[in-house]
Amino acid sequence: MERLDNNQYQGVVENQDNTSNAPQAKKSIRITTTDSNLERLVEITKSMSKEMRRDFDKMYGRILDLLDISVKTPVISALAQFWSSDLHCFELPNLDLVPTIEEYTRMIRLPIDDNVGVYSYRGRYVDERKIAKLIGLHPEQLKLEKRGAIQGLRKSFLEDHLEALAGRGSWHYFNKTLALTIYGLVLFPFAPNMVDHAAMDVFAQYETQGLNPVPAILADTLLTLEVCQKKEWRHSEMLYTPALCMDHHTYVCICGDFANVPLMGPRGCVTYTPSIALRQLKRTQVKPVEEQLGGICFQYDAPDVSQLLGRVRAAWRNVQRKGDDELGKPRVSASQEYNEWRRARGVPEYVLREAPHAEGSSRSSDETLKTMASELERARAQIKQLEEVEEAAEWEIDALKRQCKKKDEQIERLKIQGEEILEGKLALEAENQTQGEHLKKLLAELADARNDTKNWWGLAKNYHEENEELSQKVIKRKLKAKRKKQEADEAIEGWRLRTNVQRDKKKEWMKRCDDMADCVNYHSIELARRLGEAEDEINRNPEIQLPPKTARFMRYCQDLARGFGREPKCLM
């Protein structure tokens, strides 16, 4: 369903009263669509080689295949009649059905990594300058268009940019631009022929941080169905392939403190209950607990939702899964308690009615009717068995289809591998030819090298002989040097002995000199003392006249004492 504004576009969602006497007294929903012409975009993708498409799928999942899916308006319209806003699921006559994360993950091949996380609305959308950088444009080249409160990029602008990138061979930005276009026109469509800001935000978070968009796609689907029922928004579109019934080892059952799974889309939040779709996952369907049913559903422009948004973000940091350990081995069935609960909800079931017959009919006619009634009962039982067989056959067909698809993928991979092997073989043959020519050149060079080796061998032999002579001379000189070294060592040892003798003599003479110095010192002191005593005695007896030689001797002694640094000490 195209998301269209009643005030601006042609697509509408209308509620009409159902006046029939059928058990389901719901309002019927009439849905019209506006076809998004993707022919030009599909034609642009044909310029991609098989290897480029594989690289694109590895980066963004199998979203490229969605361009080939046509919208079946009658099927979607019929399915939307059974949507329950209270339980957030389809209440079909014999089955409760709800899109699941596991189905969407398998459909576009983008498994959720709990270590990386999922898309989260952060209060505002991505800056358009970042989008321009991601798709290889200058911010001034990004031509945003406004339609009322909606802002985005026109489909034609992105298609022109894709053609320009393909012409330049700029495949890096081509892939990013193509993924952004598919996000806006297929995964998160809002306005016709436009990639709006909300879709850009989901793409930017996946491109820059790897945040998985699958829960956001599912949220957009469920919110669209709520729009169909409640007509709170004036636009609607959804992407859904119901009841894929695929094999899953585990499934997301609870997030954080929620009893079910809150989904955060680019425009609002909604919860869904995986436990109501266990049969889709090939499990035994049991009655869900009351707390798991219903839940939150709001748009981001609603008042007082900031705390609730924070709670949803925190919930996805604590994801709980269930598998065989909690649910047992896969088995498609429903418990009696679930069937009774479903009947208590008043879910309608289609029944076959007998046609009334006119009064006064004959007895034979009554017997005929009884016979027909019994046959009808048997036919009903057979129909029920056939339905069960058909259901099992459908599951088997789905499994065979998946196996065929896997085989097709394997064949495609084998074809690619065969082409690569052929290319490798041709390259190897060319390389072998080159190596052969190179080998011939090497053999010629080897022959030249052998001739050179012979010449060098003669030179080496002469050099060896000369080296032997030099070696003998070196040995003789070494012996001669050894003898001279021994002689020098012996001379050094003799000098060492003589040096020790002279050192001992030096010590002896030093001792003698010290003794002589002590003696001179002692006698100089005595000389000074005794001269002092003599001078005192002469001074006390002035009448004594010393002979001249004695007087000269006294003066000589005084000068000698002064020479030793001793002054005569007078007693007076």
XYZ file of C-alpha atoms in Angstrom:
572
model
C 0.000 0.000 0.000
C 1.365 3.396 -0.904
C 1.642 5.865 1.963
C -0.433 8.767 0.679
C -1.850 11.937 2.187
C -5.553 12.408 1.550
C -5.053 16.148 1.144
C -2.325 15.810 -1.479
C -2.281 12.366 -3.120
C -4.663 9.838 -4.641
C -4.225 6.782 -2.385
C -6.606 6.578 0.574
C -7.527 4.215 3.404
C -11.268 4.146 4.128
C -13.389 2.412 6.798
C -16.858 1.237 5.750
C -19.602 -0.350 7.817
C -20.158 -4.026 7.157
C -23.923 -4.591 7.093
C -23.798 -8.349 6.497
C -25.021 -10.835 9.094
C -21.684 -12.675 9.184
C -20.263 -13.381 12.627
C -17.378 -10.959 12.106
C -19.044 -7.588 12.519
C -15.954 -5.572 11.623
C -15.622 -2.483 9.510
C -14.302 -3.416 6.080
C -11.269 -1.570 4.811
C -10.943 -0.536 1.188
C -7.386 0.107 0.095
C -6.194 1.736 -3.095
C -2.584 2.033 -4.178
C -0.448 4.313 -6.265
C 2.130 2.340 -8.207
C 5.726 3.526 -7.746
C 7.255 3.184 -11.160
C 10.556 1.411 -10.568
C 11.214 0.461 -14.190
C 13.982 3.031 -14.638
C 15.627 1.956 -11.374
C 15.457 -1.717 -12.428
C 16.966 -0.804 -15.796
C 19.828 1.028 -14.039
C 20.621 -2.053 -11.938
C 21.137 -4.089 -15.119
C 24.482 -2.308 -15.530
C 25.716 -4.209 -12.476
C 27.783 -7.331 -13.098
C 27.119 -10.577 -11.224
C 30.107 -9.948 -9.004
C 28.858 -6.443 -8.209
C 25.407 -7.783 -7.319
C 27.011 -10.363 -5.015
C 29.035 -7.647 -3.322
C 25.895 -5.521 -2.972
C 23.985 -8.448 -1.403
C 26.842 -9.074 1.048
C 26.777 -5.442 2.115
C 23.031 -4.705 2.243
C 21.270 -8.077 2.139
C 18.877 -9.245 -0.577
C 17.035 -5.923 -0.833
C 17.812 -5.725 -4.562
C 15.438 -8.653 -5.186
C 12.551 -6.617 -3.738
C 12.512 -4.494 -6.899
C 11.110 -7.506 -8.769
C 8.143 -7.981 -6.379
C 4.835 -6.535 -7.618
C 2.215 -5.208 -5.181
C -0.946 -7.365 -5.063
C -3.520 -4.824 -3.910
C -6.474 -7.264 -3.588
C -4.398 -9.671 -1.507
C -3.168 -6.913 0.814
C -6.660 -5.456 1.080
C -8.128 -8.856 1.949
C -5.439 -9.540 4.533
C -5.874 -6.137 6.176
C -9.529 -6.943 6.970
C -8.376 -9.440 9.615
C -5.952 -7.157 11.490
C -6.588 -6.859 15.240
C -5.379 -3.644 16.836
C -5.893 -5.142 20.301
C -3.575 -8.115 19.719
C -1.396 -6.669 16.913
C -1.955 -9.741 14.736
C -4.134 -11.060 11.898
C -7.158 -12.966 13.230
C -7.731 -15.355 10.346
C -10.590 -17.870 10.559
C -8.377 -20.754 11.614
C -5.076 -19.123 12.517
C -3.562 -16.131 14.314
C -0.868 -14.679 12.086
C 1.742 -11.968 12.638
C 4.843 -10.879 10.730
C 7.996 -11.876 12.621
C 11.539 -10.610 12.856
C 12.784 -14.028 11.775
C 10.727 -13.920 8.552
C 11.998 -10.472 7.639
C 15.556 -11.439 8.534
C 15.366 -14.478 6.265
C 13.658 -12.536 3.499
C 16.351 -9.849 3.142
C 19.224 -11.930 4.575
C 20.290 -9.511 7.325
C 20.697 -11.506 10.570
C 20.606 -9.528 13.808
C 23.866 -9.370 15.737
C 23.164 -8.604 19.413
C 26.707 -7.222 19.753
C 26.038 -4.546 17.104
C 22.421 -3.567 17.768
C 19.412 -2.393 15.745
C 18.080 0.904 14.445
C 17.171 3.401 17.166
C 15.408 6.761 16.730
C 17.501 9.385 18.572
C 15.149 12.322 18.743
C 16.032 13.750 15.329
C 16.934 12.458 11.903
C 20.355 12.333 10.292
C 21.944 15.536 8.993
C 21.519 15.762 5.221
C 25.200 16.722 4.869
C 26.139 13.253 6.085
C 23.815 11.733 3.463
C 25.483 13.841 0.773
C 28.909 12.587 1.857
C 27.724 8.950 1.898
C 26.470 9.062 -1.711
C 29.420 11.064 -3.073
C 27.862 14.533 -3.384
C 28.772 17.976 -2.101
C 26.139 19.266 0.366
C 25.220 22.045 -2.067
C 24.481 19.416 -4.758
C 21.903 17.640 -2.564
C 18.512 18.832 -3.785
C 16.013 18.305 -0.961
C 12.326 18.766 -1.691
C 9.621 19.690 0.815
C 6.028 18.476 0.659
C 4.339 20.025 3.625
C 6.062 18.610 6.719
C 7.801 15.915 4.637
C 11.335 16.508 3.388
C 13.342 14.215 1.145
C 15.008 13.425 -2.167
C 13.057 12.884 -5.371
C 13.318 9.498 -7.027
C 14.284 11.088 -10.342
C 17.174 12.981 -8.700
C 18.595 9.757 -7.237
C 18.115 7.900 -10.536
C 20.004 10.656 -12.399
C 22.789 10.425 -9.813
C 22.928 6.618 -10.187
C 23.278 6.882 -13.973
C 26.061 9.457 -13.599
C 27.925 7.234 -11.102
C 27.585 4.186 -13.351
C 28.886 6.208 -16.307
C 31.970 7.224 -14.302
C 32.460 3.705 -12.946
C 32.161 5.006 -9.375
C 30.631 1.784 -8.052
C 31.432 2.505 -4.396
C 29.045 5.477 -4.279
C 26.710 3.741 -6.768
C 26.022 0.939 -4.263
C 25.391 3.395 -1.434
C 23.026 5.503 -3.546
C 21.159 2.425 -4.808
C 20.730 1.116 -1.247
C 19.428 4.525 -0.081
C 16.929 4.578 -2.962
C 15.619 1.094 -2.131
C 15.355 2.043 1.554
C 13.177 5.026 0.669
C 11.039 3.556 -2.123
C 10.628 -0.086 -1.028
C 11.552 -0.680 2.627
C 10.301 2.609 4.158
C 8.074 4.305 1.544
C 6.127 7.315 2.750
C 5.463 9.817 -0.025
C 5.222 8.822 -3.704
C 8.480 9.004 -5.671
C 10.439 10.349 -2.712
C 13.021 9.064 -0.227
C 12.058 10.928 2.931
C 14.220 11.921 5.897
C 13.075 8.998 8.065
C 14.285 6.424 5.503
C 17.581 8.325 5.230
C 18.019 8.033 9.002
C 17.638 4.227 8.987
C 20.039 3.937 6.027
C 22.646 6.212 7.654
C 22.655 4.230 10.905
C 23.136 0.953 9.016
C 25.785 2.395 6.696
C 27.883 4.108 9.386
C 27.294 1.884 12.441
C 25.945 -1.391 11.065
C 22.676 -1.076 13.056
C 20.240 -3.669 11.701
C 17.098 -2.213 10.007
C 14.936 -5.376 10.218
C 13.034 -4.464 13.451
C 12.427 -0.987 11.998
C 10.946 -2.521 8.806
C 8.656 -4.735 10.880
C 7.677 -1.755 13.046
C 6.735 0.194 9.909
C 4.600 -2.745 8.730
C 2.673 -3.047 12.001
C 2.210 0.716 12.348
C 0.842 0.799 8.788
C -1.734 -1.859 9.703
C -2.696 0.194 12.751
C -3.214 3.164 10.420
C -5.543 1.067 8.286
C -7.673 0.156 11.302
C -7.628 3.364 13.356
C -6.971 5.905 10.606
C -4.705 7.872 12.942
C -2.321 8.674 10.108
C -3.387 9.825 6.683
C -1.023 7.508 4.836
C -0.195 3.814 4.705
C 2.037 1.258 3.024
C 3.622 -1.975 4.120
C 6.105 -4.575 3.035
C 5.033 -8.064 4.146
C 5.174 -11.635 2.909
C 3.043 -13.489 5.527
C 3.445 -16.993 6.907
C 6.750 -17.948 5.349
C 6.924 -20.819 7.865
C 10.716 -21.012 7.809
C 13.083 -23.018 9.944
C 14.501 -21.058 12.881
C 16.629 -22.514 15.610
C 15.822 -19.609 17.941
C 13.567 -16.566 17.862
C 13.418 -13.226 19.679
C 10.724 -13.544 22.343
C 11.314 -10.799 24.959
C 13.303 -7.565 25.116
C 14.333 -6.018 28.440
C 11.505 -5.482 30.903
C 8.799 -5.798 28.216
C 6.691 -8.958 28.211
C 6.837 -8.945 24.410
C 9.051 -7.255 21.768
C 8.984 -3.442 21.322
C 9.843 -2.318 17.800
C 11.287 1.104 17.027
C 10.605 2.307 13.508
C 11.645 5.560 11.859
C 8.299 7.226 12.635
C 6.933 5.454 15.708
C 7.038 2.506 18.116
C 4.822 -0.571 18.362
C 5.033 -3.923 20.149
C 4.354 -7.353 18.751
C 3.931 -10.749 20.381
C 6.052 -13.527 18.822
C 4.459 -16.105 21.098
C 1.218 -15.737 19.159
C 2.929 -16.901 15.945
C 4.639 -20.093 17.106
C 3.006 -22.164 14.383
C 4.692 -19.940 11.800
C 7.987 -21.008 13.365
C 6.992 -24.706 13.243
C 6.249 -24.862 16.972
C 3.304 -25.904 19.096
C 1.022 -22.893 19.516
C 0.062 -22.316 23.150
C -2.071 -19.649 24.754
C 0.009 -16.495 25.360
C -0.103 -14.877 28.781
C -2.199 -11.761 29.191
C 0.818 -9.451 29.695
C 2.196 -10.374 26.257
C -0.843 -9.177 24.305
C -1.232 -5.698 22.872
C 1.269 -3.154 24.162
C 2.559 0.242 23.129
C 1.797 1.977 19.837
C 2.653 5.667 19.328
C 4.193 8.175 16.953
C 7.298 10.189 17.835
C 5.440 13.495 17.681
C 3.117 12.329 20.493
C 3.596 14.142 23.840
C 5.582 12.698 26.769
C 7.206 9.757 24.989
C 10.882 10.491 25.721
C 11.044 8.192 28.777
C 9.260 5.409 26.900
C 11.726 5.774 24.021
C 14.613 5.402 26.456
C 13.003 2.293 27.879
C 12.658 0.763 24.386
C 16.304 1.524 23.567
C 17.426 -0.089 26.825
C 15.230 -3.144 26.145
C 17.136 -3.963 22.949
C 20.336 -4.191 24.964
C 18.833 -7.250 26.710
C 17.340 -9.525 24.046
C 16.038 -12.935 25.120
C 15.628 -15.817 22.662
C 13.935 -19.220 22.814
C 14.691 -22.412 20.926
C 14.489 -26.199 21.196
C 15.572 -26.188 24.851
C 12.552 -24.103 25.894
C 9.991 -25.149 23.259
C 10.966 -28.709 22.434
C 11.478 -30.135 18.978
C 9.684 -28.397 16.055
C 6.083 -29.548 15.712
C 3.287 -27.627 14.012
C 0.203 -27.918 16.226
C -2.003 -25.979 18.638
C -2.875 -26.742 22.241
C -6.463 -27.256 23.367
C -6.178 -24.301 25.744
C -5.178 -22.063 22.819
C -8.117 -23.218 20.695
C -10.562 -22.587 23.548
C -9.058 -19.157 24.178
C -9.427 -18.340 20.498
C -13.058 -19.431 20.440
C -13.690 -17.367 23.582
C -12.393 -14.306 21.731
C -15.175 -14.791 19.201
C -12.910 -15.219 16.223
C -15.183 -16.097 13.277
C -14.930 -19.445 11.516
C -16.254 -20.273 8.129
C -18.957 -23.023 8.269
C -20.888 -24.856 5.602
C -24.655 -24.356 5.803
C -27.370 -26.783 4.599
C -29.933 -25.355 2.181
C -33.512 -25.283 3.662
C -36.152 -27.501 2.001
C -39.818 -26.752 1.400
C -42.569 -27.960 3.776
C -44.725 -30.945 2.772
C -41.990 -32.732 0.964
C -42.279 -36.454 0.590
C -40.739 -39.019 2.916
C -38.390 -40.132 0.224
C -37.096 -36.587 -0.086
C -36.402 -36.534 3.681
C -34.507 -39.752 3.448
C -32.597 -38.381 0.502
C -31.731 -35.250 2.504
C -30.594 -37.363 5.448
C -28.423 -39.396 3.114
C -27.037 -36.198 1.611
C -26.424 -34.800 5.105
C -24.479 -37.887 6.147
C -22.531 -37.730 2.920
C -21.933 -34.052 3.569
C -20.565 -34.854 7.020
C -18.229 -37.405 5.500
C -17.269 -34.835 2.879
C -16.563 -32.341 5.646
C -14.298 -34.837 7.384
C -12.574 -35.562 4.098
C -12.205 -31.834 3.431
C -10.665 -31.370 6.867
C -8.232 -34.199 6.188
C -7.473 -32.735 2.771
C -6.893 -29.349 4.369
C -4.438 -30.904 6.782
C -2.749 -32.745 3.910
C -2.738 -29.527 1.889
C -1.212 -27.620 4.796
C 1.488 -30.263 5.202
C 2.002 -30.241 1.426
C 2.352 -26.456 1.443
C 5.013 -26.697 4.137
C 6.753 -29.422 2.140
C 6.482 -27.305 -1.012
C 7.967 -24.353 0.842
C 10.796 -26.582 2.029
C 11.334 -27.875 -1.522
C 11.255 -24.330 -2.848
C 13.912 -23.348 -0.338
C 15.958 -26.377 -1.340
C 15.525 -25.516 -5.032
C 16.534 -21.959 -4.298
C 19.604 -23.200 -2.481
C 20.378 -25.499 -5.410
C 19.930 -22.592 -7.823
C 22.285 -20.534 -5.709
C 24.761 -23.417 -5.637
C 24.471 -23.797 -9.430
C 25.004 -20.073 -9.816
C 28.026 -20.233 -7.528
C 29.334 -23.244 -9.497
C 28.849 -21.350 -12.755
C 30.742 -18.412 -11.335
C 33.441 -20.739 -10.020
C 33.610 -22.428 -13.451
C 34.032 -19.059 -15.143
C 36.689 -18.133 -12.619
C 38.450 -21.497 -13.177
C 38.327 -20.993 -16.965
C 39.695 -17.500 -16.593
C 42.370 -18.888 -14.279
C 43.212 -21.631 -16.801
C 43.614 -19.109 -19.622
C 45.697 -16.904 -17.393
C 47.783 -19.935 -16.365
C 48.376 -20.924 -20.013
C 49.477 -17.409 -20.842
C 51.679 -17.417 -17.780
C 53.147 -20.834 -18.794
C 53.989 -19.478 -22.262
C 55.668 -16.492 -20.692
C 57.492 -18.760 -18.262
C 58.683 -20.984 -21.212
C 60.197 -18.020 -22.994
C 61.723 -16.918 -19.754
C 63.127 -20.463 -19.244
C 64.804 -20.425 -22.672
C 66.425 -17.151 -21.813
C 67.577 -18.570 -18.499
C 69.115 -21.660 -20.228
C 71.096 -19.408 -22.563
C 72.240 -17.349 -19.628
C 73.150 -20.606 -17.832
C 75.374 -21.734 -20.734
C 77.172 -18.396 -20.680
C 77.499 -18.730 -16.942
C 79.119 -22.175 -17.348
C 81.751 -20.762 -19.710
C 82.388 -17.945 -17.326
C 82.656 -20.513 -14.547
C 85.404 -22.411 -16.372
C 87.393 -19.236 -16.826
C 86.859 -18.273 -13.248
C 87.834 -21.783 -12.136
C 91.299 -21.392 -13.770
C 91.720 -18.036 -12.127
C 90.583 -19.490 -8.830
C 93.135 -22.351 -9.111
C 95.993 -19.871 -9.675
C 94.696 -17.806 -6.815
C 94.626 -20.908 -4.612
C 98.262 -21.736 -5.341
C 99.323 -18.165 -4.629
C 97.242 -18.279 -1.480
C 99.072 -21.449 -0.342
C 102.464 -19.722 -0.762
C 101.250 -16.715 1.110
C 99.907 -19.002 3.840
C 103.362 -20.626 4.303
C 104.972 -17.198 4.514
C 102.375 -16.084 7.017
C 103.019 -19.209 9.143
C 106.789 -18.558 9.170
C 106.262 -14.929 10.100
C 103.901 -15.972 12.851
C 106.553 -18.358 14.289
C 109.202 -15.645 14.113
C 106.881 -13.167 15.754
C 106.128 -15.747 18.461
C 109.818 -16.162 19.251
C 110.310 -12.412 19.398
C 107.329 -12.157 21.681
C 108.806 -14.767 24.030
C 112.129 -12.888 24.069
C 110.325 -9.641 24.772
C 108.365 -11.322 27.563
C 111.599 -12.625 29.115
C 113.212 -9.137 28.862
C 110.157 -7.571 30.416
C 110.271 -10.106 33.255
C 114.010 -9.255 33.852
C 113.225 -5.562 33.904
C 110.343 -6.287 36.291
C 112.746 -8.073 38.724
C 115.315 -5.282 38.508
C 112.594 -2.737 39.050
C 111.528 -4.540 42.216
C 115.144 -4.543 43.469
C 115.503 -0.812 42.775
C 112.135 -0.240 44.464
C 113.437 -2.016 47.600
C 116.645 0.052 47.525
C 114.582 3.188 47.130
C 112.568 2.285 50.209
C 115.817 1.659 52.162
C 117.317 5.036 51.134
C 114.045 6.765 51.909
C 114.177 5.294 55.402
C 117.757 6.470 55.844
C 116.838 9.949 54.673
C 113.929 10.010 57.115
C 116.267 8.955 59.935
C 118.795 11.617 58.941
C 116.064 14.203 58.818
C 114.875 13.197 62.273
C 118.463 13.396 63.564
C 119.059 16.820 61.995
C 115.772 18.014 63.406
C 116.672 16.780 66.844
C 120.159 18.336 66.769
C 118.838 21.609 65.357
C 116.493 21.821 68.315
C 119.305 20.982 70.710
C 121.605 23.508 68.988
C 119.040 26.255 69.339
C 118.445 25.331 73.005
C 122.078 25.241 73.895
C 122.844 28.529 72.028
C 120.068 30.054 74.013
C 121.571 28.826 77.241
C 125.025 30.146 76.161
C 123.641 33.566 75.294
C 121.854 33.708 78.622
C 125.048 32.888 80.490
C 127.001 35.536 78.512
C 124.309 38.088 79.173
C 124.427 37.319 82.901
C 128.227 37.747 82.984
C 129.016 40.835 80.905
C 132.564 40.838 82.152
C 133.247 37.736 80.141
C 135.005 38.567 76.944
C 134.819 35.836 74.302
C 137.771 35.266 72.080
C 137.109 36.433 68.504
C 137.034 32.930 67.021
C 134.649 31.789 69.731
C 132.438 34.795 69.076
C 132.512 34.015 65.338
C 131.659 30.369 66.141
C 128.721 31.545 68.228
C 127.421 33.697 65.382
C 127.942 30.781 62.979
C 125.875 28.555 65.226
C 123.146 31.190 65.460
C 122.975 31.503 61.658
C 122.954 27.714 61.366
C 120.021 27.463 63.830
C 118.140 30.124 61.911
C 118.830 28.164 58.725
C 117.095 25.181 60.306
C 114.218 27.484 61.258
C 115.179 27.511 64.910
C 115.688 30.737 66.877
C 117.994 30.485 69.898
C 115.859 30.527 73.033
C 117.164 32.809 75.732
C 116.322 31.939 79.309
C 116.358 35.626 80.389
